[in-house]
Every structure is written in C-alpha cells, then in structure tokens.
XYZ file of C-alpha atoms in Angstrom:
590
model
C 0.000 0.000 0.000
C 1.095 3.789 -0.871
C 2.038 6.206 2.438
C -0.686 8.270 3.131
C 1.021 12.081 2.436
C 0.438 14.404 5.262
C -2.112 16.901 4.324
C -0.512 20.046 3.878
C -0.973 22.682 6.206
C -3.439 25.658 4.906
C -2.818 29.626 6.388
C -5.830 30.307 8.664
C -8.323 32.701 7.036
C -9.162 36.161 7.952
C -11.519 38.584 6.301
C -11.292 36.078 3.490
C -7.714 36.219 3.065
C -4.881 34.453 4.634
C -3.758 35.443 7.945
C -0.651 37.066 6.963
C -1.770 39.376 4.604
C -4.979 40.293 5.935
C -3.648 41.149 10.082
C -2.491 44.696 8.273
C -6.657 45.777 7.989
C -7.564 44.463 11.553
C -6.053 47.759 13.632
C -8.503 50.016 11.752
C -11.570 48.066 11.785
C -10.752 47.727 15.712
C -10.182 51.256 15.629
C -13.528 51.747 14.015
C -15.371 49.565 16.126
C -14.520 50.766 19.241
C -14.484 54.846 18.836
C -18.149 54.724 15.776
C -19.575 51.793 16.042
C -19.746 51.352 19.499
C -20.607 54.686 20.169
C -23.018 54.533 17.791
C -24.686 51.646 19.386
C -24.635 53.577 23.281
C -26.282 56.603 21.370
C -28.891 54.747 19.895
C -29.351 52.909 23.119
C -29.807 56.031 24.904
C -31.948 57.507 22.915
C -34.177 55.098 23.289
C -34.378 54.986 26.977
C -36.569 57.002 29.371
C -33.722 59.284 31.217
C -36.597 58.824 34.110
C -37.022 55.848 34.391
C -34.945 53.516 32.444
C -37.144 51.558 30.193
C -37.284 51.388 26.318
C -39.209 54.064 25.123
C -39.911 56.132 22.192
C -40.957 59.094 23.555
C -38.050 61.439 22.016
C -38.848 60.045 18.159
C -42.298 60.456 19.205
C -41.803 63.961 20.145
C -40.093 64.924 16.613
C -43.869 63.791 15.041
C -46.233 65.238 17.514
C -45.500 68.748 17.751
C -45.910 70.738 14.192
C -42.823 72.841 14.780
C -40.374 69.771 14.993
C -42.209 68.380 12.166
C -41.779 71.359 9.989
C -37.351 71.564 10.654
C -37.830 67.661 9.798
C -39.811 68.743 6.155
C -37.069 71.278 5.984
C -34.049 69.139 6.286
C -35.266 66.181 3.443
C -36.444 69.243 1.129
C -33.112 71.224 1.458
C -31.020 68.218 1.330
C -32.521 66.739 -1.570
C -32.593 70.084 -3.403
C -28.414 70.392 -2.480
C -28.509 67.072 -4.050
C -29.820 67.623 -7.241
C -28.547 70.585 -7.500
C -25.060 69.690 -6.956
C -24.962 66.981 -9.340
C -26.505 68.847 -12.101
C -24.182 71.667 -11.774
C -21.295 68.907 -10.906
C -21.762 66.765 -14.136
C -20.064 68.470 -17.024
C -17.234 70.021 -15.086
C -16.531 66.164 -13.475
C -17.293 65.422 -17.319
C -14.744 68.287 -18.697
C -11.889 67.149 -15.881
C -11.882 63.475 -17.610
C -11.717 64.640 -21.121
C -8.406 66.675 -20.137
C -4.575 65.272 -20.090
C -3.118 64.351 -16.531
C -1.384 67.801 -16.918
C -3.941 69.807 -17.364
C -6.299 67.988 -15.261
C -4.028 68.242 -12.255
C -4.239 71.612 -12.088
C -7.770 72.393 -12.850
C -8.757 69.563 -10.100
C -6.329 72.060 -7.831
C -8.626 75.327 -8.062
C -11.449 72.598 -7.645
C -10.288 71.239 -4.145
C -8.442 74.342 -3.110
C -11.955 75.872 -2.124
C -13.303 72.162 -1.122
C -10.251 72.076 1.875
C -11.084 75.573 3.120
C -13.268 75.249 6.317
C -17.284 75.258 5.468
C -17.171 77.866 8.678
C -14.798 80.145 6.364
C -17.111 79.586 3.434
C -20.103 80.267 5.387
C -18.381 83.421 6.749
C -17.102 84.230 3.179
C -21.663 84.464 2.566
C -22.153 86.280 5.411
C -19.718 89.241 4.275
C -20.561 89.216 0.637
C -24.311 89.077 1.709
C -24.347 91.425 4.403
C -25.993 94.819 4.512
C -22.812 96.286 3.597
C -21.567 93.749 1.746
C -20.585 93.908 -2.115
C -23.725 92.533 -3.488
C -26.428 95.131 -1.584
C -23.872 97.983 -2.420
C -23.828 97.019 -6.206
C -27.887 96.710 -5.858
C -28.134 100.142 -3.819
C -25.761 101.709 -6.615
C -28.196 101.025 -9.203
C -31.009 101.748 -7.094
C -32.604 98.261 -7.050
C -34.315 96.671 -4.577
C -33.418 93.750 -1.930
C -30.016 94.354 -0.910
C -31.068 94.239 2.849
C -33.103 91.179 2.394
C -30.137 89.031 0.683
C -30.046 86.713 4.256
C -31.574 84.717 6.171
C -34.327 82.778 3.759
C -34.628 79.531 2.302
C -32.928 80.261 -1.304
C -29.829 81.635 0.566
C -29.027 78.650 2.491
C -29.776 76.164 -0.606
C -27.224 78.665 -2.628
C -24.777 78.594 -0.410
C -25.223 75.315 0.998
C -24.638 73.843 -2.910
C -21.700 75.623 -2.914
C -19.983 74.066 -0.146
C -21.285 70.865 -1.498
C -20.019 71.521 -5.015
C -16.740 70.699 -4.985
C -17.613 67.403 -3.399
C -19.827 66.343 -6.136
C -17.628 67.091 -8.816
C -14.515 64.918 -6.970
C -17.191 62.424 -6.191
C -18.028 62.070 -9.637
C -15.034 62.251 -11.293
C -13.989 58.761 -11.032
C -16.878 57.242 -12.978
C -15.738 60.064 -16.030
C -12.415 58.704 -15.778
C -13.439 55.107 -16.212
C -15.581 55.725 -18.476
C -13.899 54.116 -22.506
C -13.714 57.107 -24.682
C -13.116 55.063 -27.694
C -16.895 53.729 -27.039
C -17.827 57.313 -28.526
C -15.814 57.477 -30.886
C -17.250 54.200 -32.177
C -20.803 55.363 -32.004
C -19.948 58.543 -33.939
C -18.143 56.479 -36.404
C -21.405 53.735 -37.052
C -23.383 57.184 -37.159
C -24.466 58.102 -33.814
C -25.446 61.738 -33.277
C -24.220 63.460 -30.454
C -27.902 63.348 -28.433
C -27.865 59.399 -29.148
C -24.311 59.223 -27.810
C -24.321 60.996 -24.553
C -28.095 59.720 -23.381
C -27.585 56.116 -25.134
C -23.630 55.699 -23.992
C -22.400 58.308 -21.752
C -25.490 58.648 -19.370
C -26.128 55.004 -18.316
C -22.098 54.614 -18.086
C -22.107 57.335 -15.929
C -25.627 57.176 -13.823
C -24.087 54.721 -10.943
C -21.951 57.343 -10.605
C -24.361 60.710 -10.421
C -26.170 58.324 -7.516
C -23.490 58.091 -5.407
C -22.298 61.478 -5.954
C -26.037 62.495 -4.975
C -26.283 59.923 -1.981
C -23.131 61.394 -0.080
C -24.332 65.043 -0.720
C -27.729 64.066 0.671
C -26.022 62.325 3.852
C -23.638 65.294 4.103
C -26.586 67.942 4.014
C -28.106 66.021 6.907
C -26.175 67.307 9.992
C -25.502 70.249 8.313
C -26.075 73.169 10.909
C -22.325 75.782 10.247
C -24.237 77.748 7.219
C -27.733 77.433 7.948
C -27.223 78.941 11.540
C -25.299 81.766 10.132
C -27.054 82.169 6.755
C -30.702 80.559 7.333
C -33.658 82.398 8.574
C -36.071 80.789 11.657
C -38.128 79.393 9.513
C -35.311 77.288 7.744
C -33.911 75.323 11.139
C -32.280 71.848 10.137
C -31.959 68.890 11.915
C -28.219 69.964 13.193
C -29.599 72.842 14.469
C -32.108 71.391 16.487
C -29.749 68.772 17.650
C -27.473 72.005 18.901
C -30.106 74.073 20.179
C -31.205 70.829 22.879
C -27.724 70.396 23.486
C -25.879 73.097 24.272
C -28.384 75.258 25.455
C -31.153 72.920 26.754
C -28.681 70.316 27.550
C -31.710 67.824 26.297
C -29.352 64.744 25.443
C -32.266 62.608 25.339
C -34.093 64.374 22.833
C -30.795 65.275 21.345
C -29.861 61.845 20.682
C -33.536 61.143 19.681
C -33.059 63.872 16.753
C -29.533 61.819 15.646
C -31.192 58.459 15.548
C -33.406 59.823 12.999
C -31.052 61.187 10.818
C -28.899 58.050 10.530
C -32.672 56.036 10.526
C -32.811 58.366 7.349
C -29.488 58.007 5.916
C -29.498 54.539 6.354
C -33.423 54.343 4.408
C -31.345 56.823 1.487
C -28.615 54.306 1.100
C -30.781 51.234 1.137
C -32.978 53.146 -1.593
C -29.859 54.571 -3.377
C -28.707 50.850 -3.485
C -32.078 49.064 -4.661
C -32.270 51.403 -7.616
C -28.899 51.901 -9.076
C -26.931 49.240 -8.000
C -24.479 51.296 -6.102
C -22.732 48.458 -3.857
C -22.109 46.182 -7.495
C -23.823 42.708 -6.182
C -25.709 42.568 -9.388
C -23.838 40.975 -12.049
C -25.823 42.372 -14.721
C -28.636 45.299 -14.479
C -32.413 44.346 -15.666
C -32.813 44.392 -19.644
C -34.740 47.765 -19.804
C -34.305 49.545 -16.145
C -36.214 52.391 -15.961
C -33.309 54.921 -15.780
C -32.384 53.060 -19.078
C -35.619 53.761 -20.674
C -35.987 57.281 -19.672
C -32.059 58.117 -21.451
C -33.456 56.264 -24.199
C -36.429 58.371 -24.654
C -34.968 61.306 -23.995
C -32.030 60.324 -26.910
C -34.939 60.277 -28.893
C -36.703 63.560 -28.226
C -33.377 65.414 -28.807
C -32.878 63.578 -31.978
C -36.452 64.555 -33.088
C -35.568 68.488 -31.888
C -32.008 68.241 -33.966
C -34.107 67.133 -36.766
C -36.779 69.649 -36.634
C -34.255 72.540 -36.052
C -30.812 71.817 -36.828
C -29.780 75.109 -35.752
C -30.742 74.000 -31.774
C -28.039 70.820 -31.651
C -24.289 72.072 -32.073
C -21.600 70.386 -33.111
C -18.661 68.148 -30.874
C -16.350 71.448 -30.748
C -18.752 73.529 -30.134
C -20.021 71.606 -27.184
C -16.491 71.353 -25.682
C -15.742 74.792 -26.002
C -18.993 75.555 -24.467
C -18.296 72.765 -21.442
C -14.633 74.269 -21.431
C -16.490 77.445 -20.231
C -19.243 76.921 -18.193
C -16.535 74.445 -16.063
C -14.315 77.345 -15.694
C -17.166 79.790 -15.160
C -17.848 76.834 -12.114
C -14.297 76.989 -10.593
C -14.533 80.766 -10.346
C -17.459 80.710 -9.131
C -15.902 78.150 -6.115
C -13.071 80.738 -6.006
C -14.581 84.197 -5.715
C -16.260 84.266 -2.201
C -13.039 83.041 -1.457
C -10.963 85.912 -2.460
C -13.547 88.485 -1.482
C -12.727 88.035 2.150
C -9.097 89.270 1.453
C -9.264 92.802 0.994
C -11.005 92.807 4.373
C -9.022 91.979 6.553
C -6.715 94.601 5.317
C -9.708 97.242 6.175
C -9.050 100.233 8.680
C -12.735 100.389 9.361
C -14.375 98.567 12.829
C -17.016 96.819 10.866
C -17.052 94.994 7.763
C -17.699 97.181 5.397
C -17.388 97.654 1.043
C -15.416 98.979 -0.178
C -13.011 98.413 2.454
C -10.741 100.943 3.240
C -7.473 99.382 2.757
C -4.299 100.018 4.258
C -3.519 98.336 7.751
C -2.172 95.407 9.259
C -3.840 95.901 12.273
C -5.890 92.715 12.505
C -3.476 90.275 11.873
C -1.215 92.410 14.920
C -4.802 91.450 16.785
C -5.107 88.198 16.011
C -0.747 87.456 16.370
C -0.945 88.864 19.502
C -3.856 87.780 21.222
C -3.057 84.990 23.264
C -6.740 83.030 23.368
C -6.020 83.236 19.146
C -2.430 82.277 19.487
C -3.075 78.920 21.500
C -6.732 77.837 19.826
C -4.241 77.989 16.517
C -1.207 76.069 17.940
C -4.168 73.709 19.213
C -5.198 73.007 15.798
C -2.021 72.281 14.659
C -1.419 70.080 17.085
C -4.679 68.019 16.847
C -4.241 68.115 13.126
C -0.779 66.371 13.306
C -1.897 63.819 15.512
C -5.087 63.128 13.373
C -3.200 62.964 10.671
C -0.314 60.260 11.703
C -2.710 58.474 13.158
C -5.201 57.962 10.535
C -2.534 57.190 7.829
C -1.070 54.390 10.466
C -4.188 52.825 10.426
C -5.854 53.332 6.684
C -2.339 53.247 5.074
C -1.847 49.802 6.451
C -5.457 48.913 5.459
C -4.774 50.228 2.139
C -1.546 48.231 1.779
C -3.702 44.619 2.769
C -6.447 45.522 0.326
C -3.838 47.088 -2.339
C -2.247 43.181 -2.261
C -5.942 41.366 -2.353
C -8.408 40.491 -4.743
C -11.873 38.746 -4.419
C -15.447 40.495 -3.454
C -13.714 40.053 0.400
C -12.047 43.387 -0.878
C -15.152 45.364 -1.834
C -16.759 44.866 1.521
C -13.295 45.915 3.225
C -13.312 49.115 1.070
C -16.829 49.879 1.809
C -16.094 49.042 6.075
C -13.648 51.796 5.614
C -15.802 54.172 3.855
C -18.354 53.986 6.521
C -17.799 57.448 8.583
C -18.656 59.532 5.537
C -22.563 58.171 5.832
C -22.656 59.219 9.036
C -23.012 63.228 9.829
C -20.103 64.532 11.556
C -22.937 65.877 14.367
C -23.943 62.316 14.718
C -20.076 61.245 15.199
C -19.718 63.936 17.579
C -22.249 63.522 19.841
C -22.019 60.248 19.614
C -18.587 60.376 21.278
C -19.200 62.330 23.482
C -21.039 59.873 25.569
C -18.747 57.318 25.237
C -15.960 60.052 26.258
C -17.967 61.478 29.427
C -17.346 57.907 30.424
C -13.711 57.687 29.770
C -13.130 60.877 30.834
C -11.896 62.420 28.028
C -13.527 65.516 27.510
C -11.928 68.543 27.070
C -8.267 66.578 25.524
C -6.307 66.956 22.859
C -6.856 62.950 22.504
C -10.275 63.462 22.694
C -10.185 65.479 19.161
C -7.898 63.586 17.789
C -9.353 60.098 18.234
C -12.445 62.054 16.893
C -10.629 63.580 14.152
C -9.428 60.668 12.911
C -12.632 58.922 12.264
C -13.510 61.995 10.033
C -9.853 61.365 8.083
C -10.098 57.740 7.226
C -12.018 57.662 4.566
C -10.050 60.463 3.212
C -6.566 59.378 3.901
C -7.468 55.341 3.227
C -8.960 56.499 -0.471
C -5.461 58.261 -1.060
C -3.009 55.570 0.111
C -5.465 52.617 -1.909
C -5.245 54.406 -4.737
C -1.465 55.115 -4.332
C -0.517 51.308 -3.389
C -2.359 49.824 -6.235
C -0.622 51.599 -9.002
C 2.860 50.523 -7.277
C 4.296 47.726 -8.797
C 5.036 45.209 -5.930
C 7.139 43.077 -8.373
C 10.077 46.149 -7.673
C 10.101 44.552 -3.905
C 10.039 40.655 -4.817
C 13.170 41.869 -7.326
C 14.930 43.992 -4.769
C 14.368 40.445 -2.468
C 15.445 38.183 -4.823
C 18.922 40.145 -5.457
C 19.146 40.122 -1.545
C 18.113 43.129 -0.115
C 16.818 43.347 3.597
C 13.215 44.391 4.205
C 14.636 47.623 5.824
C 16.234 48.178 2.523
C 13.637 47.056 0.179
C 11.360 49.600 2.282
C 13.757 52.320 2.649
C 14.984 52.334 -1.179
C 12.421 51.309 -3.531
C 9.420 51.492 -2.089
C 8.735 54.582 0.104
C 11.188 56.813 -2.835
C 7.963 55.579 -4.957
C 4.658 56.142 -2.704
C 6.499 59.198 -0.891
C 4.389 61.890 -2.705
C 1.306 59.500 -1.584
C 2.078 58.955 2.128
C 2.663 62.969 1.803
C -0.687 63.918 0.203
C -2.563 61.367 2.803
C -0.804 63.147 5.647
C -1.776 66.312 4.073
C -5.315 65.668 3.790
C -5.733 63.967 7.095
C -4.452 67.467 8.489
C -6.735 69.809 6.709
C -9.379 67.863 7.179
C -8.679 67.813 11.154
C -7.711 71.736 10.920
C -10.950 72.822 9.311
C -13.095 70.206 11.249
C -15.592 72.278 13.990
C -18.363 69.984 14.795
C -16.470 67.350 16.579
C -14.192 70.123 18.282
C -17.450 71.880 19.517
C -18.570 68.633 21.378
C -15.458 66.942 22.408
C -13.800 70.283 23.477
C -16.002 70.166 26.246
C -15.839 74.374 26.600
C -12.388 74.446 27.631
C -10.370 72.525 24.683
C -10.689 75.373 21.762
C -9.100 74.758 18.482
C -9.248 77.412 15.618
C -12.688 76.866 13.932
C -13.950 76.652 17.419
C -12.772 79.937 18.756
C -13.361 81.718 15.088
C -17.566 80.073 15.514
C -17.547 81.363 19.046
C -15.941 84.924 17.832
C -18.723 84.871 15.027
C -21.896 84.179 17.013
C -20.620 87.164 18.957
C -19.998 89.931 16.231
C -18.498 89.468 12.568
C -15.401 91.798 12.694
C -12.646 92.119 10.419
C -10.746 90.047 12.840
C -12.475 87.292 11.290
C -11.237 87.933 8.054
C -7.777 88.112 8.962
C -8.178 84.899 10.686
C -9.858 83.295 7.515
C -7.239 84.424 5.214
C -4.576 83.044 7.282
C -6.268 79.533 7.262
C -6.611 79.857 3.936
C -2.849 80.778 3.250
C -2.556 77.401 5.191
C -4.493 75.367 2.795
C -3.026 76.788 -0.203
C 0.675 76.102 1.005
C 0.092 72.648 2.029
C -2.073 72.085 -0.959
C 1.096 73.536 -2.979
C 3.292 71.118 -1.482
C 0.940 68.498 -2.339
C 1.359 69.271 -6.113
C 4.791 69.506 -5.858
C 5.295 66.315 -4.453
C 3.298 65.154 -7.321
C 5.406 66.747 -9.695
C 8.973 65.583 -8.688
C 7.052 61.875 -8.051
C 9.779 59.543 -8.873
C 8.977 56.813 -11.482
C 10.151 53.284 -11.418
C 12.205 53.774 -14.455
C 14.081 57.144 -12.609
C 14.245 54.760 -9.226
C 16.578 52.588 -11.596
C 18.929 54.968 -12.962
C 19.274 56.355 -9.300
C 22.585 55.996 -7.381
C 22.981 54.351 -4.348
C-alpha cells in the first residue's frame, strides 16, 4: 500500500484572506469599532431609553412627530437636502465630465482650483456668505448703486441657504463624480460617432447610463452630508429654515436635552441609512448585481430622452451644435464653475486689510492691524497652535491605520475586498454631528472631555475615509514586483522599504498626511462637542468669535487659514510633480 502524504498545512483565514496578509486591515476596523460603532450603538441605546425611568421608550422620536414645529425643521431638512442634491450633481456633471476629457497635466491643475476651495473650512465659506451678503456687503452695495431693490433682504431665507449650501457641497460632487468620467472608454464614442451616432444618441444612449451609478453616489453622499448640516444654515438661514443639526445644537448646548438630542440623531442616521438602502435598490451602487435588468427604468428614460433630442435636432438643426462647439462651451461653463468656487473666497481678502471697525465695502485698505490682533492675542495664538497640534496627531494616526489597510487591500483580490473598502468608507454616511455627539457619551465615560486625545481620536474617524482612499489608490498603481526583485537580489526588508518602495509612494504617504491634516484643521463639529468648553481649536474659537460679532478680525483669521491650505495644498502638487517613477528609481545611485 502507498504512504498516506500528510495533508498540507493551509494559512488560517481572515476577512477572506490568509492570515498574513490580511492582520495589516484588523487595527482600523478595531479602531472603528470601538471609537463609531460602538458609540453609535450607546447613542442609539440612549436615545431610546426614558432618562426617568430607564425603560425602552420612544418618547423622544415620538416627540419629533407630535408637535408641528419639529415636524416642519424635519420637512425642511429632506427638502433642502434633496434640493443640495440635485442641484449639486446637475451643476457637478459636465465640469466632473470636462476634468476626464483633459490630459493628466492639465487635469491636475484644474482639479487644484477645484479642491483648493473644497479644503477651506465650510465655517470660512459660510463666513465668506455672510460678508458678501451682508448689509454692507458687495452685493447690496452694487444693488443700492443702481437703485434696485433687496439688498437688505439678501439673508436669512430659504434660497440663501440652498445657494450657499450647494456651494460648499459643489466641490464634493464634482470629486465624487469624477472617477466614474475617468473610467468611463472614450473610444466607445468614438465608435458610435463612427457607425453614425449623433451626439444626443451618444451621450443619453452611452455616456449617461455609463455614468448614472456614478451621479447616484455622488447624490447619496451630498444628501447624507446635508443632513447634519447646521455651520451655514445657523449663520445664513432664517427661523423658519432650522435643520436637523440645528435642532440637535439648540437641545444640546443650550437645553442640555441629550435625550431628545440623541432622539433627533437616531433619525437622521434612521434616514441616511433608508437613502442608502434606496440609493442601493435602484442603481446598483454596492455592485452585487452581475448584470442590471434588460430595460431599467433609468435606461428607458435616457433612451427616450435620446430620442426627443434627436427629433428636436431634426426639426431645427440650428438647436443641436456640433462636438467642438459643445467642448468649447463645457470648457467654459466648467471654468465659469471653478470661479465661481473661487470668488467668495478671495472676497474676504481685501477685508481683513480694512481700517474700518465693521465689515464694510469697499473696504478701506491700508492696515495690518488685525493680523497684529489676532498674532498677539493669546486666546487666538493657543486655539491655533491647538489646531495644529490636533491636526498632526489626526493625521499620523489615521494614515497608520488606513495606510496599512490600504496596503492589505492594495495586495488582495476577491469580493472580500469590496466589503473591506466599503467598512472603511463607513464614517462619511454618518453626519459629523452624529459622530460627535455620539462620542461624546462614550468620552464622558472615559473621561476624556476637554483633551487633545479626545479630538484627535475624533478627528481621525472623520480622516479615514479620506486618507485610506489616497493611500489605496497610491498602493495599487505601485508595482510590488520592484520589492520581490529587490528580495530576490538580496536586499533586507529595511532596505527594500527604505529604497524602492517609500522613494515611490512618498508623494502618496505625503498627500494622505496632508489631507488627514486639513481635514482635522478645518473640522468644527467634533471640536465643539469633544472640546467640552475648555479645549478650543481654531474653527472653534473663530464660531464662538462669530456668534458674537463678525469683525474684520475674522477675516484676517480666515485668510490666514486659507494661506494654510493653499501652502500645504502647494506642497501636495509639488510632491506630485517631482514623483519619482520606477524607471528614474533605476537609474538612481545608491
């Protein structure tokens, strides 16, 4: 009889890859667990528990329905965050569109002047409204000098906060969306033009259904984002406009109503969740179908409208331009868009160069005398060193744990890898509000209020997503073969590490710790409710200084965060630019 051979020995399994390879993704999904999901669980918990006597109860949701006024901020929240949806899609589409059809080069820098605005704080952006808005702002002075109407009526109503809550949203969209573009086979086009295809069949035949998984999920995040959304509709919104977030901060910090508090955040992640699951059942957005229906309806409604522009072009040829005439037209309105992103920005300049005590237009220019102020004054001084400080630490630590998440996944294949990738996307459908004050319970029991860990812990939750979509993309266009050479011609690890592959992914690991920090040194919400009152970083003190009176201190504040965003965002692209290639890592001496 033959020996029986010993079986051979398989690698225990873990998130459906072997052990080895998959320990790298366990320290962020811990991390995860422990400081969102489990807080997330004690909020929800809470919520739903009589603070008097202990048992299960539904009185807070309950309260949300039965009293008209809470009813009406609830109408007001879906209607204004599916309008920001919409309406930052729409406006999104051809400039993510316009960004594909351009060269690396050239796309580079237009997606710069595109994310340049999206890194500046949403409290700067907000602020940038309320001085281009104001009574004495540019726009009612320009009105007033022509004598029309309705400059002292530009605030405070419904269209103002959709306005300027799309254009915080904006740039979001457009990166959002910009992926699908890029994916998107341009030689399928060409083809169809070639066998005939006008340009109406093309785009709603071709283009739109290519693109449409993309415009959902573009839509979904803005819709979860506009959710907790409370910076610009407290400073821009009227009292008849009050959001969810709003609510949630009027119980809490001034009613201290955590019950009913919590309540109000259970129902906006009972609604995000309901938006995903819808999102998901009708486009498809998490890829488990193989193959979508024969005639879906979003398929049948391109197709009809490919049709009805085909009949217009027919009837009046003079209505459907021609392929350069389009892309000079998309050419403009996409830089007419980034301008538009832009502009508020730079008004707030001249500002805080103003002699006067108020904010006024024109300005009267000529003084330094607010940044002096703001140098000098040591509450200013230390909320900025704060933020700084808390940024750093955000930032190392979320790149410690998503960069050796992104590595694991990077190496993997297999649908195990899709559900990974969508673990660590996780924070951005939750509201930052919901994050916050979810925290903060678990914190109060920790004792962590009111620390620099506190934020930074917090922080990082926000920065994963960011900082984990930045390294993934990085590791998987490194070619790992360079390391299994540099092995196999002997070098150590530490050498293998050291000189090929951190010369190749520095500009990545850079850019990741770059966007973990801004996104940390912009970040309010979970400042305002981990800080505790004592911990202040910059937002916090420049939202407490606002709430107060808008001054022109303000302005010099803004314009020195966003000299901060623009010089880290310029190291960024330089890092980019001098990114060394695996041919140049050859030809390098050692």
């Amino acid at each position: 009889m033959m020996e029986a051979r010993p079986a051979r020995r398989t690698e225990r399994q873990l998130f459906g890859m072997p052990l080895s390879r998959s320990l790298p993704i366990a320290p962020g999904l811990f991390f995860l667990a422990v400081f969102l999901v489990v807080p997330l669980a004690l909020m929800i918990f809470r919520s739903l528990t009589d603070p008097a006597t202990g048992s299960m109860s539904l009185s807070g949701i309950e309260t949300l329905f039965r009293i008209a006024g809470y009813r009406r901020v609830l109408g007001n929240t879906l209607s204004v965050g599916i309008a920001c949806a919409i309406l930052s899609v729409a406006l999104g589409y051809p400039v993510a569109n316009w960004l594909a059809s351009l060269d690396e080069r050239h796309r580079r820098r237009a997606l710069f002047l595109v994310m340049a605005p999206f890194w500046t704080s949403v409290l700067v952006r907000s602020f940038a409204w309320l001085v281009l808005l104001g009574r004495h702002g540019p726009v009612a002075t320009f009105l007033n000098f022509f004598g029309l109407p309705g400059g002292d009526a530009l605030l405070f109503n419904r269209i103002t906060v959709v306005a300027t809550m799309v254009h915080v949203l904006l740039p979001m969209a457009i990166i959002s969306m910009l992926p699908t573009h890029l994916a998107i086979n341009r030689q399928l086009l060409s083809a169809a033009r070639t066998l005939g295809g006008g340009n109406a069949d093309i785009f709603w035949r071709i283009y739109m259904p290519l693109s449409l998984r993309g415009c959902a999920a573009s839509g979904l995040l803005i819709f979860l984002m506009a959710l907790g959304f409370f910076i610009t509709p407290m400073l821009l919104g009227g009292l008849h406009d009050v959001l969810l977030g709003e609510l949630i901060i009027l119980q809490i910090d001034h009613l201290q109503n955590w019950h009913f508090g919590g309540a109000l955040a259970l129902v906006i992640v009972i609604i995000g969740g309901l938006a995903i699951l819808l999102a998901n059942g009708l486009f498809d957005l998490s890829g488990a179908r193989a193959t979508l229906p024969p005639r879906p309806s979003s398929i049948a409604f391109c197709d009809r409208t490919a049709q009805l522009f085909t009949r217009l072009g027919r009837a009046v040829p003079a209505l459907v331009p021609g392929p350069a005439t389009i892309a000079r037209a998309s050419s403009i309105y996409s830089w007419f868009v980034i301008v538009s992103l832009t502009v508020p920005l730079l008004a707030i300049i001249p500002m805080a160069f103003t002699r006067d005590v108020f904010l006024t237009f024109p300005p009267r220019l000529g003084t330094f005398h607010w940044f002096a102020l703001y140098f000098h004054d040591p509450q200013w001084v230390a909320a900025t060193l704060a933020s700084f400080r808390i940024g750093a630490g955000a930032a190392i630590l979320s790149v410690l744990l998503a960069g050796s998440a992104a590595y694991a996944v990077a190496r993997a294949d297999g649908r195990i890898v899709g559900m990974v990738i969508l673990l660590f996307m996780i924070p951005l459908a939750v509201p930052p509000i919901v994050i916050a004050l979810a925290l903060f319970g678990l914190f109060a029991k920790m004792s962590l209020l009111a620390t620099d860990l506190a934020i930074i812990l917090g922080h990082t939750v926000i920065c994963i997503p960011v900082v984990f979509t930045i390294l993934l993309a990085g590791f998987r266009s490194y070619d790992w073969r360079l390391n299994q050479a540099a092995a196999t011609l002997g070098a150590r690890t530490g050498a293998i590490v050291g000189r090929v592959a951190f010369p190749l992914l520095r500009s990545v690991v850079i850019s990741a710790l770059i966007a973990g920090f801004l996104t940390s040194f912009d970040e309010l919400t979970v400042a305002l409710f981990l800080g505790g009152g004592l911990k202040t970083t910059l937002p916090k003190q420049m939202w407490d200084a606002i709430l107060l009176e808008a001054s022109p201190l303000l302005a010099a504040v803004s314009v020195t965060m966003m000299i901060v965003v623009v010089v880290l965002f310029l190291v960024m692209e330089a890092t980019q630019k001098n990114r060394i290639s695996p041919e140049r890592e050859l030809t390098l001496p050692h």
